[in-house]
Amino acid sequence: MIRDYVVKAVSGVLKEDVSDILEVPKSFDMGDYALPCFSFSKKLRKNPVEIANDIAKKIKAGKEIEKVVAVGGYVNFFLNSGKLAERVIGDIKGKKEKYGSGKSGKGVTMVEFSQPNTHKAFHFGHVRGTSLGESLARILEFSGEKAVRANYSGDTGMHIAKWLWCYMKYHSHERIVNDEKWIAGIYVDAVKKLESNESFAEEVEEINRKLDSRNDEKLNKLWDMTRKFSISSWDRIYHELNTRFDVHYFESEFEKSGKKECKNLINKKIAKLSDGATIVDLKNKGLGVIVLLRKDGTVLYGAKDLALARKKFRDYNLNRSIYVIGKAQDLHIHQVFEILKMAGFKYVDSLEYVPISEIRFPWGKMSSRSGENVLYSEFRDKMIEYAVKEIEKRYKLSSKDAYDRALAIATAAIKYSILKQDVNKNIIFNPKEEIKFEGDTGPYLLYSYARALSILEKAKYKGKRFSAGKLGPEEKKLAVLFGRFPEIVENSYRNLNPALIAHYSYELAKTFSEFYHNCQVIGSDSEQFRLELVSCFAQVLKNSLNLLGIDVLEKM
Ligand code: ARG
């Protein structure tokens, strides 16, 4: 990593490893790295300004570092741009797709994400968890871990009982079709009908009991068929979103084992019966009370999660297990982790929770309970429509080509807009803004990549020998950014935060555009070198978008 040049130089003077405190200055004019000296004050018994001056004096400019300047308690380092560029370019060309990958991670990590429920909509909110989980899995793998992608769907329980009830009572004359809109529609109708008449609740509970016992053949058949329809509709969505799963768990698998967990908890006196229901009182931990089994014996979400946590570690030789789940389930997941801890679950410290906040449209919240929830597929079609319009403004394409390209652009727009935001911030998604080909958007990044390729094509680039010489400011900025990529990946790996890679991608693309604007490439004296910069830009941007789960396009 290029920051190691600075770390090494400083350790020669201070005998300290400063890799963790080295900063990247806000502006390029202030140097490529900066060392704040405030934390050394106590040990060295000097004020930070003096310390910075001392360090700056003692470090000699050389092959890697061109200039060292002390400013108000900071030491600013300017890397030697020509040498740096040659090295970084060599590195990128040698490693290609692997450039930026690291070895800090080891072992096997399960990432559980997406988790749509059968008989309900795969709504736009699911896209956030799906994009995030896939990106995290890629970042883990790029950093040396083995990632196991897991999905976990609710295919039994009260919401399924509501669906089956509503279908049998009001829609049984309709043909059951493998159509996600129709299936999601029945659920929405169920919620409405149940709100209109309180006495319906008992009918639904009756169905839930039958479903739980699996004794009603007719009901089982209906459940089985509609469940499969839901599941099959997800394949296409995951394909579009560049995701795949190694394992798909379902709540129905954990009904028995969930009940067994409860028995053990009762024996261990962790759980108790209250009014016939099985509960765990976690009030003294500030986590309220969780009901695991209803008084009719039917099993609830929390009990199933206890069994799932164990199964994950039994199925795979996991070192850690990450849950990417909506923030609304914060309490639930902490209750589950706490009970596992009380029950002495060996791997409890290897469980990690990545809470994701909501995603909304400018016109309001989307919810899967009320009628106005937005199906992913409907929304995606709207985005494609916008993208086709943008494409048609610029190119003449057959409608099939335009559609394929528009789908890729729409997907990039959606994923990028989600991943550039910090995980725990609510997002307002504005479709018309995010599909734009300019600004901080996915399409802009794809466009920059395609533009770089077209330059290389026009120049018939082959990658001949070059020498960097003295670099201009835009050239240097590009080279430094290339060099910084591995540390950006490392940071986003440590913080499980793809947003760092998203911000980096945008900065890289913006810098490339400045460079292209100010430096003639084809036909200039430094054509060979500048073409290398263009080619490395394309490679590094491709690698970073890949970590976000976004495929580049050769042409826009
Ligand atoms: N299917 C659940 C839901 O839609 C989310 C599952 C989250 N994962 C878990 N292990 N509880 O609410």
Coordinates of C-alpha atoms and ligand atoms in Angstrom, one line a residue:
M1 CA 0.0 0.0 0.0
I2 CA 1.3 3.4 -0.8
R3 CA 0.7 4.7 2.7
D4 CA 3.4 2.3 3.8
Y5 CA 6.0 4.6 2.3
V6 CA 5.0 7.2 4.8
V7 CA 4.6 4.7 7.7
K8 CA 8.1 3.4 7.1
A9 CA 9.6 6.8 6.9
V10 CA 8.0 7.9 10.1
S11 CA 8.9 4.7 12.0
G12 CA 12.5 5.5 11.2
V13 CA 12.2 8.7 13.2
L14 CA 9.6 8.0 15.8
K15 CA 9.9 4.2 16.4
E16 CA 6.2 4.0 16.2
D17 CA 3.7 2.4 13.9
V18 CA 1.5 5.3 12.7
S19 CA -0.5 3.4 10.1
D20 CA -3.7 3.8 12.1
I21 CA -3.4 7.6 12.7
L22 CA -2.2 8.6 9.3
E23 CA -4.8 10.8 7.6
V24 CA -5.7 11.7 4.1
P25 CA -5.8 15.6 3.8
K26 CA -9.0 17.2 2.6
S27 CA -7.4 18.7 -0.4
F28 CA -4.6 17.5 -2.6
D29 CA -2.6 20.7 -2.3
M30 CA -2.0 19.8 1.4
G31 CA -0.2 16.6 0.4
D32 CA -1.0 13.0 0.0
Y33 CA -0.9 11.9 3.6
A34 CA -0.8 13.9 6.9
L35 CA 0.4 12.8 10.3
P36 CA -1.3 14.5 13.2
C37 CA 1.2 14.8 16.0
F38 CA -1.2 15.7 18.9
S39 CA -1.2 12.2 20.4
F40 CA 2.6 12.1 20.8
S41 CA 2.7 15.2 23.0
K42 CA 2.4 13.4 26.3
K43 CA 5.1 10.8 25.6
L44 CA 7.6 13.2 24.0
R45 CA 6.8 16.1 26.4
K46 CA 6.7 18.6 23.6
N47 CA 4.0 20.4 21.9
P48 CA 2.6 19.0 18.7
V49 CA 3.9 21.9 16.6
E50 CA 7.5 21.2 17.7
I51 CA 7.1 17.5 17.2
A52 CA 5.8 18.0 13.6
N53 CA 8.7 20.3 12.9
D54 CA 11.2 17.8 14.2
I55 CA 9.8 14.9 12.2
A56 CA 9.6 17.0 9.0
K57 CA 13.3 18.0 9.5
K58 CA 14.4 14.4 10.0
I59 CA 12.7 12.7 7.1
K60 CA 14.8 13.2 4.0
A61 CA 13.1 13.5 0.7
G62 CA 14.0 10.5 -1.5
K63 CA 12.7 8.0 -4.1
E64 CA 9.2 7.6 -2.6
I65 CA 8.6 10.8 -0.7
E66 CA 9.3 14.1 -2.6
K67 CA 8.5 16.7 0.1
V68 CA 7.7 16.8 3.8
V69 CA 6.2 19.9 5.3
A70 CA 5.2 20.7 8.9
V71 CA 2.0 22.8 9.4
G72 CA 0.5 23.5 12.8
G73 CA 1.0 20.1 14.5
Y74 CA 0.7 18.1 11.3
V75 CA 3.4 16.7 9.0
N76 CA 2.2 16.7 5.4
F77 CA 3.8 14.2 3.0
F78 CA 4.0 14.6 -0.8
L79 CA 4.7 11.4 -2.6
N80 CA 7.1 11.4 -5.5
S81 CA 4.6 11.3 -8.3
G82 CA 6.6 9.9 -11.2
K83 CA 7.9 6.9 -9.2
L84 CA 4.6 6.4 -7.6
A85 CA 2.8 6.3 -10.9
E86 CA 5.2 3.8 -12.4
R87 CA 4.9 1.5 -9.4
V88 CA 1.1 1.7 -9.1
I89 CA 0.6 1.2 -12.8
G90 CA 2.9 -1.8 -12.7
D91 CA 0.9 -3.2 -9.8
I92 CA -2.5 -2.7 -11.5
K93 CA -1.3 -4.2 -14.7
G94 CA 0.1 -7.2 -12.9
K95 CA -2.9 -7.9 -10.7
K96 CA -5.7 -6.7 -13.0
E97 CA -9.0 -8.0 -11.5
K98 CA -7.2 -8.8 -8.2
Y99 CA -5.8 -5.3 -7.8
G100 CA -6.9 -4.0 -4.4
S101 CA -7.5 -7.4 -2.9
G102 CA -6.0 -8.1 0.5
K103 CA -5.2 -10.8 2.9
S104 CA -6.3 -9.4 6.2
G105 CA -9.4 -11.6 6.4
K106 CA -9.4 -15.3 7.0
G107 CA -11.9 -18.1 7.8
V108 CA -15.5 -18.5 6.8
T109 CA -18.2 -15.9 7.3
M110 CA -21.9 -16.3 6.6
V111 CA -23.7 -13.3 5.4
E112 CA -27.5 -13.7 5.8
F113 CA -29.3 -11.1 3.7
S114 CA -32.3 -10.3 1.5
Q115 CA -34.8 -12.6 3.4
P116 CA -38.0 -12.0 1.5
N117 CA -41.1 -13.8 2.8
T118 CA -43.2 -16.1 0.6
H119 CA -46.8 -15.0 -0.1
K120 CA -45.8 -11.3 0.2
A121 CA -44.2 -8.8 -2.1
F122 CA -40.5 -8.6 -2.9
H123 CA -40.7 -4.9 -2.4
F124 CA -38.3 -2.1 -3.1
G125 CA -37.0 -2.2 0.5
H126 CA -35.7 -5.7 0.0
V127 CA -33.4 -4.3 -2.6
R128 CA -31.4 -2.4 0.0
G129 CA -30.6 -5.5 2.1
T130 CA -29.9 -7.5 -1.1
S131 CA -27.5 -5.0 -2.5
L132 CA -25.8 -4.5 0.8
G133 CA -25.4 -8.2 1.6
E134 CA -24.0 -9.0 -1.8
S135 CA -21.5 -6.1 -1.6
L136 CA -20.4 -7.2 1.9
A137 CA -19.9 -10.8 0.7
R138 CA -17.8 -9.5 -2.2
I139 CA -15.7 -7.3 0.1
L140 CA -15.1 -10.1 2.5
E141 CA -14.0 -12.4 -0.3
F142 CA -11.7 -9.7 -1.8
S143 CA -10.1 -9.4 1.7
G144 CA -9.3 -13.0 2.0
E145 CA -12.4 -14.6 3.7
K146 CA -14.6 -17.2 2.4
A147 CA -18.2 -15.9 2.3
V148 CA -21.3 -18.1 2.5
R149 CA -24.3 -16.2 1.2
A150 CA -27.5 -17.2 3.1
N151 CA -31.1 -16.3 2.6
Y152 CA -33.8 -16.9 5.2
S153 CA -37.5 -16.7 4.3
G154 CA -40.7 -16.7 6.3
D155 CA -42.8 -19.4 4.7
T156 CA -44.9 -20.3 7.7
G157 CA -46.5 -18.4 10.5
M158 CA -49.2 -15.9 10.9
H159 CA -48.7 -13.9 7.6
I160 CA -49.0 -17.1 5.6
A161 CA -52.1 -18.1 7.6
K162 CA -53.6 -14.7 6.6
W163 CA -52.9 -15.3 3.0
L164 CA -54.3 -18.8 2.9
W165 CA -57.4 -17.7 4.8
C166 CA -58.0 -14.8 2.5
Y167 CA -57.5 -16.9 -0.6
M168 CA -59.9 -19.6 0.6
K169 CA -62.5 -17.3 1.8
Y170 CA -62.6 -14.6 -0.9
H171 CA -60.5 -15.7 -3.9
S172 CA -60.9 -19.5 -4.3
H173 CA -62.8 -18.9 -7.6
E174 CA -59.6 -17.3 -9.0
R175 CA -57.0 -19.5 -10.7
I176 CA -53.8 -19.7 -8.7
V177 CA -51.2 -18.2 -11.0
N178 CA -47.4 -17.9 -10.7
D179 CA -47.6 -14.1 -10.7
E180 CA -45.9 -12.2 -7.9
K181 CA -48.3 -9.3 -8.2
W182 CA -51.3 -11.5 -7.8
I183 CA -49.8 -13.3 -4.9
A184 CA -48.8 -10.1 -3.1
G185 CA -52.3 -8.7 -3.8
I186 CA -54.0 -11.4 -1.9
Y187 CA -51.9 -10.6 1.2
V188 CA -52.7 -7.0 0.9
D189 CA -56.4 -7.9 0.7
A190 CA -56.1 -10.1 3.7
V191 CA -54.8 -7.3 5.8
K192 CA -57.7 -5.1 4.7
K193 CA -60.3 -7.7 5.3
L194 CA -58.9 -8.4 8.8
E195 CA -59.0 -4.8 9.7
S196 CA -62.7 -4.6 8.8
N197 CA -63.9 -7.3 11.2
E198 CA -62.2 -8.3 14.4
S199 CA -63.8 -11.7 14.6
F200 CA -61.9 -12.9 11.5
A201 CA -58.8 -13.1 13.6
E202 CA -59.9 -16.4 15.2
E203 CA -60.4 -17.9 11.8
V204 CA -56.9 -17.1 10.8
E205 CA -55.5 -18.5 14.1
E206 CA -57.4 -21.7 13.3
I207 CA -55.6 -21.9 10.0
N208 CA -52.3 -21.1 11.6
R209 CA -52.8 -24.1 14.0
K210 CA -53.5 -26.4 11.1
L211 CA -50.6 -25.1 9.2
D212 CA -48.3 -25.6 12.2
S213 CA -49.5 -29.2 12.7
R214 CA -49.3 -30.0 9.0
N215 CA -52.4 -32.3 9.4
D216 CA -54.6 -30.8 6.8
E217 CA -53.8 -32.3 3.4
K218 CA -55.7 -29.8 1.4
L219 CA -54.1 -26.9 3.2
N220 CA -50.7 -28.4 2.9
K221 CA -51.1 -28.7 -0.8
L222 CA -52.2 -25.1 -1.3
W223 CA -49.4 -23.9 0.9
D224 CA -46.8 -25.9 -0.9
M225 CA -47.8 -24.8 -4.4
T226 CA -48.1 -21.0 -3.6
R227 CA -44.9 -21.2 -1.6
K228 CA -43.1 -22.5 -4.6
F229 CA -44.5 -19.8 -6.9
S230 CA -43.1 -17.1 -4.6
I231 CA -39.7 -18.7 -4.4
S232 CA -39.4 -19.2 -8.1
S233 CA -40.2 -15.5 -8.7
W234 CA -37.1 -14.5 -6.7
D235 CA -34.6 -16.3 -9.0
R236 CA -35.1 -13.7 -11.8
I237 CA -34.8 -10.8 -9.3
Y238 CA -31.5 -12.2 -7.9
H239 CA -30.2 -12.7 -11.3
E240 CA -30.9 -9.1 -12.2
L241 CA -29.3 -7.9 -9.0
N242 CA -26.1 -9.9 -9.5
T243 CA -26.7 -12.0 -6.5
R244 CA -26.7 -15.7 -5.8
F245 CA -27.1 -17.8 -2.6
D246 CA -25.2 -20.7 -1.3
V247 CA -28.0 -21.7 1.0
H248 CA -31.6 -20.8 1.4
Y249 CA -33.1 -21.4 4.9
F250 CA -36.8 -21.3 5.5
E251 CA -38.7 -20.8 8.7
S252 CA -40.7 -24.0 8.1
E253 CA -37.5 -25.9 8.7
F254 CA -37.2 -24.5 12.2
E255 CA -40.6 -25.2 13.6
K256 CA -39.7 -28.5 15.3
S257 CA -36.2 -27.4 16.3
G258 CA -37.6 -24.1 17.5
K259 CA -40.0 -25.9 19.8
K260 CA -37.1 -28.0 21.1
E261 CA -35.1 -24.9 21.9
C262 CA -38.1 -23.8 24.0
K263 CA -38.2 -27.0 25.9
N264 CA -34.5 -26.7 26.8
L265 CA -34.9 -23.1 27.8
I266 CA -37.8 -24.1 30.2
N267 CA -35.6 -26.9 31.6
K268 CA -32.8 -24.5 32.1
K269 CA -35.2 -22.0 33.7
I270 CA -34.3 -19.4 31.2
A271 CA -37.9 -19.5 29.7
K272 CA -41.1 -19.8 31.6
L273 CA -44.8 -20.3 31.0
S274 CA -47.0 -17.3 31.3
D275 CA -50.7 -17.7 30.6
G276 CA -49.8 -20.9 28.7
A277 CA -47.3 -19.1 26.4
T278 CA -43.6 -19.7 26.6
I279 CA -41.7 -16.5 27.3
V280 CA -38.3 -15.2 28.3
D281 CA -38.3 -12.2 30.5
L282 CA -35.4 -9.9 29.5
K283 CA -36.5 -6.8 31.3
N284 CA -33.5 -6.7 33.6
K285 CA -31.4 -6.5 30.4
G286 CA -33.5 -3.7 29.0
L287 CA -34.8 -6.0 26.3
G288 CA -38.4 -6.5 27.4
V289 CA -40.2 -9.8 27.2
I290 CA -40.1 -12.1 24.2
V291 CA -42.8 -14.7 23.4
L292 CA -41.4 -17.8 21.9
L293 CA -44.5 -20.1 21.7
R294 CA -48.1 -19.0 21.7
K295 CA -50.4 -20.5 24.3
D296 CA -51.9 -22.7 21.5
G297 CA -48.4 -24.1 21.1
T298 CA -47.6 -22.6 17.7
V299 CA -44.1 -21.4 17.3
L300 CA -43.0 -17.8 16.8
Y301 CA -40.3 -16.0 14.9
G302 CA -37.9 -15.8 17.9
A303 CA -37.9 -19.5 18.7
K304 CA -37.1 -20.3 15.1
D305 CA -34.2 -17.8 15.1
L306 CA -32.6 -19.6 18.0
A307 CA -32.6 -22.9 16.1
L308 CA -31.4 -21.2 12.9
A309 CA -28.4 -19.7 14.6
R310 CA -27.2 -23.1 15.7
K311 CA -27.9 -24.7 12.4
K312 CA -25.7 -22.2 10.6
F313 CA -22.7 -23.1 12.6
R314 CA -23.5 -26.9 12.3
D315 CA -23.8 -26.6 8.5
Y316 CA -20.7 -24.6 7.9
N317 CA -17.5 -24.3 9.7
L318 CA -18.1 -20.6 10.4
N319 CA -15.9 -18.1 12.1
R320 CA -18.5 -15.5 12.1
S321 CA -22.1 -15.1 11.2
I322 CA -23.4 -11.7 10.0
Y323 CA -27.1 -10.8 9.9
V324 CA -28.1 -8.0 7.5
I325 CA -31.5 -7.1 8.8
G326 CA -33.8 -4.1 8.9
K327 CA -33.4 -1.8 11.9
A328 CA -37.0 -2.4 12.8
Q329 CA -35.9 -5.8 14.1
D330 CA -33.3 -4.3 16.3
L331 CA -35.0 -5.5 19.5
H332 CA -35.8 -8.9 18.2
I333 CA -32.3 -9.6 17.1
H334 CA -30.8 -8.5 20.4
Q335 CA -33.3 -10.6 22.3
V336 CA -32.3 -13.6 20.2
F337 CA -28.5 -13.0 20.8
E338 CA -29.1 -12.5 24.5
I339 CA -31.1 -15.8 24.9
L340 CA -28.4 -17.6 23.0
K341 CA -25.8 -16.2 25.4
M342 CA -27.9 -17.2 28.4
A343 CA -28.2 -20.7 27.0
G344 CA -24.4 -20.8 26.7
F345 CA -24.3 -20.9 22.9
K346 CA -20.6 -21.3 22.1
Y347 CA -20.5 -19.0 19.1
V348 CA -22.5 -16.1 20.5
D349 CA -19.5 -13.7 20.2
S350 CA -19.2 -14.5 16.5
L351 CA -22.7 -13.2 15.7
E352 CA -22.8 -9.8 14.2
Y353 CA -25.8 -7.7 13.3
V354 CA -25.7 -5.1 10.5
P355 CA -28.9 -3.1 10.9
I356 CA -30.2 -1.4 7.8
S357 CA -32.4 1.6 7.8
E358 CA -35.3 2.4 5.7
I359 CA -35.6 3.4 2.1
R360 CA -38.3 5.7 1.1
F361 CA -39.5 7.5 -2.0
P362 CA -39.9 11.3 -2.0
W363 CA -43.6 10.7 -1.9
G364 CA -43.6 8.6 1.2
K365 CA -42.9 5.4 3.1
M366 CA -43.3 2.0 1.7
S367 CA -44.7 -0.7 3.8
S368 CA -45.5 -4.4 3.2
R369 CA -48.5 -4.2 5.4
S370 CA -50.5 -1.6 3.7
G371 CA -51.6 -1.5 0.2
E372 CA -49.2 1.1 -1.1
N373 CA -46.1 -0.9 -1.0
V374 CA -44.0 -0.8 -4.1
L375 CA -43.1 -4.1 -5.8
Y376 CA -39.5 -4.2 -6.9
S377 CA -40.4 -5.3 -10.4
E378 CA -42.8 -2.5 -10.9
F379 CA -40.3 0.0 -9.7
R380 CA -37.6 -1.5 -11.8
D381 CA -39.7 -1.2 -14.9
K382 CA -40.2 2.5 -14.2
M383 CA -36.4 2.9 -13.9
I384 CA -35.9 1.1 -17.2
E385 CA -38.3 3.4 -18.9
Y386 CA -36.3 6.4 -17.7
A387 CA -33.0 4.8 -18.7
V388 CA -34.3 4.1 -22.2
K389 CA -35.2 7.7 -22.6
E390 CA -31.7 8.8 -21.6
I391 CA -30.2 6.2 -24.0
E392 CA -32.4 7.3 -26.9
K393 CA -31.2 10.9 -26.4
R394 CA -27.7 9.8 -27.2
Y395 CA -27.7 6.6 -29.3
K396 CA -29.6 4.8 -32.0
L397 CA -30.1 1.2 -30.8
S398 CA -32.5 -1.7 -31.6
S399 CA -35.2 -1.9 -28.9
K400 CA -33.7 -5.2 -27.6
D401 CA -30.2 -3.7 -27.2
A402 CA -31.7 -0.5 -25.7
Y403 CA -33.7 -2.7 -23.2
D404 CA -30.7 -4.7 -22.1
R405 CA -28.5 -1.7 -21.7
A406 CA -31.3 0.1 -19.8
L407 CA -31.7 -2.8 -17.4
A408 CA -28.0 -2.7 -16.6
I409 CA -28.1 1.1 -16.2
A410 CA -31.2 0.9 -14.0
T411 CA -29.7 -1.7 -11.8
A412 CA -26.5 0.3 -11.4
A413 CA -28.5 3.4 -10.6
I414 CA -30.5 1.6 -7.9
K415 CA -27.6 -0.2 -6.3
Y416 CA -25.2 2.7 -6.4
S417 CA -27.7 5.1 -4.9
I418 CA -28.3 2.6 -2.0
L419 CA -24.7 1.7 -1.4
K420 CA -23.3 5.2 -1.4
Q421 CA -25.4 6.0 1.7
D422 CA -24.2 4.9 5.1
V423 CA -25.9 1.7 6.1
N424 CA -27.6 3.2 9.1
K425 CA -29.0 6.2 7.4
N426 CA -32.5 6.4 6.0
I427 CA -32.5 6.9 2.3
I428 CA -34.9 8.9 0.2
F429 CA -34.7 7.5 -3.2
N430 CA -35.4 9.9 -6.0
P431 CA -35.7 7.8 -9.2
K432 CA -35.3 10.7 -11.7
E433 CA -32.1 12.0 -9.9
E434 CA -30.5 8.6 -9.6
I435 CA -30.9 7.7 -13.3
K436 CA -29.1 10.8 -14.5
F437 CA -25.9 10.3 -16.5
E438 CA -24.2 13.1 -14.7
G439 CA -23.4 13.6 -11.0
D440 CA -23.0 11.2 -8.2
T441 CA -24.9 8.4 -9.8
G442 CA -24.4 4.8 -11.0
P443 CA -25.0 5.7 -14.6
Y444 CA -22.3 8.4 -14.5
L445 CA -19.8 5.8 -13.3
L446 CA -20.8 3.4 -16.0
Y447 CA -20.5 6.2 -18.5
S448 CA -17.0 7.1 -17.3
Y449 CA -15.9 3.5 -17.7
A450 CA -17.3 3.2 -21.2
R451 CA -15.6 6.5 -22.1
A452 CA -12.2 5.3 -21.0
L453 CA -12.7 2.1 -23.1
S454 CA -13.6 4.2 -26.1
I455 CA -10.4 6.3 -25.7
L456 CA -8.3 3.1 -25.6
E457 CA -10.1 1.7 -28.6
K458 CA -9.6 4.9 -30.6
A459 CA -5.9 4.9 -29.8
K460 CA -5.5 1.2 -30.5
Y461 CA -3.9 0.9 -27.0
K462 CA -1.6 -2.0 -26.6
G463 CA 0.3 -1.1 -23.4
K464 CA 3.8 -0.3 -24.7
R465 CA 6.7 0.8 -22.5
F466 CA 6.4 4.2 -21.1
S467 CA 8.1 6.5 -18.6
A468 CA 6.2 8.8 -16.3
G469 CA 8.5 11.7 -16.0
K470 CA 7.2 14.7 -14.0
L471 CA 3.5 14.6 -13.6
G472 CA 0.9 17.3 -13.9
P473 CA -1.5 17.8 -11.0
E474 CA -4.4 15.8 -12.6
E475 CA -2.1 13.0 -13.5
K476 CA -0.7 12.8 -10.1
K477 CA -4.1 12.9 -8.5
L478 CA -5.2 10.0 -10.6
A479 CA -2.1 8.0 -9.7
V480 CA -2.4 8.6 -6.0
L481 CA -6.1 7.6 -6.1
F482 CA -5.2 4.4 -7.9
G483 CA -2.6 3.7 -5.2
R484 CA -5.1 4.4 -2.4
F485 CA -7.6 1.8 -3.6
P486 CA -6.3 -1.1 -1.5
E487 CA -6.6 0.9 1.7
I488 CA -10.1 1.9 0.8
V489 CA -11.0 -1.7 0.4
E490 CA -9.4 -2.6 3.7
N491 CA -11.3 0.2 5.5
S492 CA -14.6 -0.8 4.1
Y493 CA -13.8 -4.4 5.0
R494 CA -13.0 -3.5 8.6
N495 CA -16.1 -1.3 9.0
L496 CA -18.4 -3.5 6.9
N497 CA -19.2 -0.4 4.9
P498 CA -19.4 -0.4 1.1
A499 CA -20.2 3.4 1.1
L500 CA -16.4 4.0 1.4
I501 CA -15.9 2.2 -1.9
A502 CA -18.9 4.0 -3.5
H503 CA -17.5 7.4 -2.5
Y504 CA -14.1 6.4 -3.8
S505 CA -15.5 5.3 -7.1
Y506 CA -17.1 8.7 -7.6
E507 CA -14.0 10.6 -6.7
L508 CA -12.0 8.5 -9.1
A509 CA -14.5 9.1 -11.9
K510 CA -14.5 12.8 -11.2
T511 CA -10.8 13.0 -11.2
F512 CA -10.6 11.1 -14.5
S513 CA -12.9 13.6 -16.0
E514 CA -10.8 16.5 -14.8
F515 CA -7.7 14.7 -16.2
Y516 CA -9.3 14.1 -19.6
H517 CA -10.5 17.7 -19.7
N518 CA -7.1 19.2 -19.0
C519 CA -4.7 16.7 -20.5
Q520 CA -4.7 15.8 -24.2
V521 CA -4.2 12.0 -24.4
I522 CA -4.1 10.9 -28.0
G523 CA -1.4 12.7 -30.1
S524 CA 0.3 14.3 -27.1
D525 CA 4.0 13.8 -26.2
S526 CA 3.0 11.7 -23.2
E527 CA 0.5 9.6 -25.1
Q528 CA 1.9 6.3 -24.0
F529 CA 1.9 7.2 -20.3
R530 CA -1.5 8.9 -20.4
L531 CA -3.0 5.9 -22.1
E532 CA -1.7 3.8 -19.2
L533 CA -3.5 6.1 -16.9
V534 CA -6.7 5.7 -18.9
S535 CA -6.4 1.9 -18.9
C536 CA -5.6 1.7 -15.2
F537 CA -8.6 4.0 -14.5
A538 CA -10.8 1.6 -16.3
Q539 CA -9.4 -1.4 -14.3
V540 CA -9.6 0.2 -10.9
L541 CA -13.1 1.6 -11.5
K542 CA -14.2 -1.9 -12.7
N543 CA -12.7 -3.5 -9.6
S544 CA -14.4 -1.1 -7.2
L545 CA -17.8 -1.3 -8.9
N546 CA -17.5 -5.0 -8.8
L547 CA -17.2 -4.8 -5.0
L548 CA -20.5 -3.0 -5.1
G549 CA -22.0 -5.7 -7.2
I550 CA -22.3 -3.5 -10.2
D551 CA -21.4 -4.8 -13.7
V552 CA -19.6 -2.4 -16.0
L553 CA -20.8 -1.8 -19.6
E554 CA -18.4 -1.7 -22.5
K555 CA -20.7 0.8 -24.2
M556 CA -23.3 3.1 -22.7
Ligands
ARG1 N1 -38.0 -12.8 6.8 C1 -37.9 -11.8 7.9 C2 -38.8 -10.6 7.6 O1 -39.2 -10.4 6.5 C3 -36.5 -11.3 8.0 C4 -35.5 -12.4 8.4 C5 -34.3 -11.9 9.1 N2 -33.4 -12.9 9.6 C6 -33.5 -13.5 10.7 N3 -32.6 -14.4 11.0 N4 -34.4 -13.2 11.6 O2 -39.1 -9.9 8.6

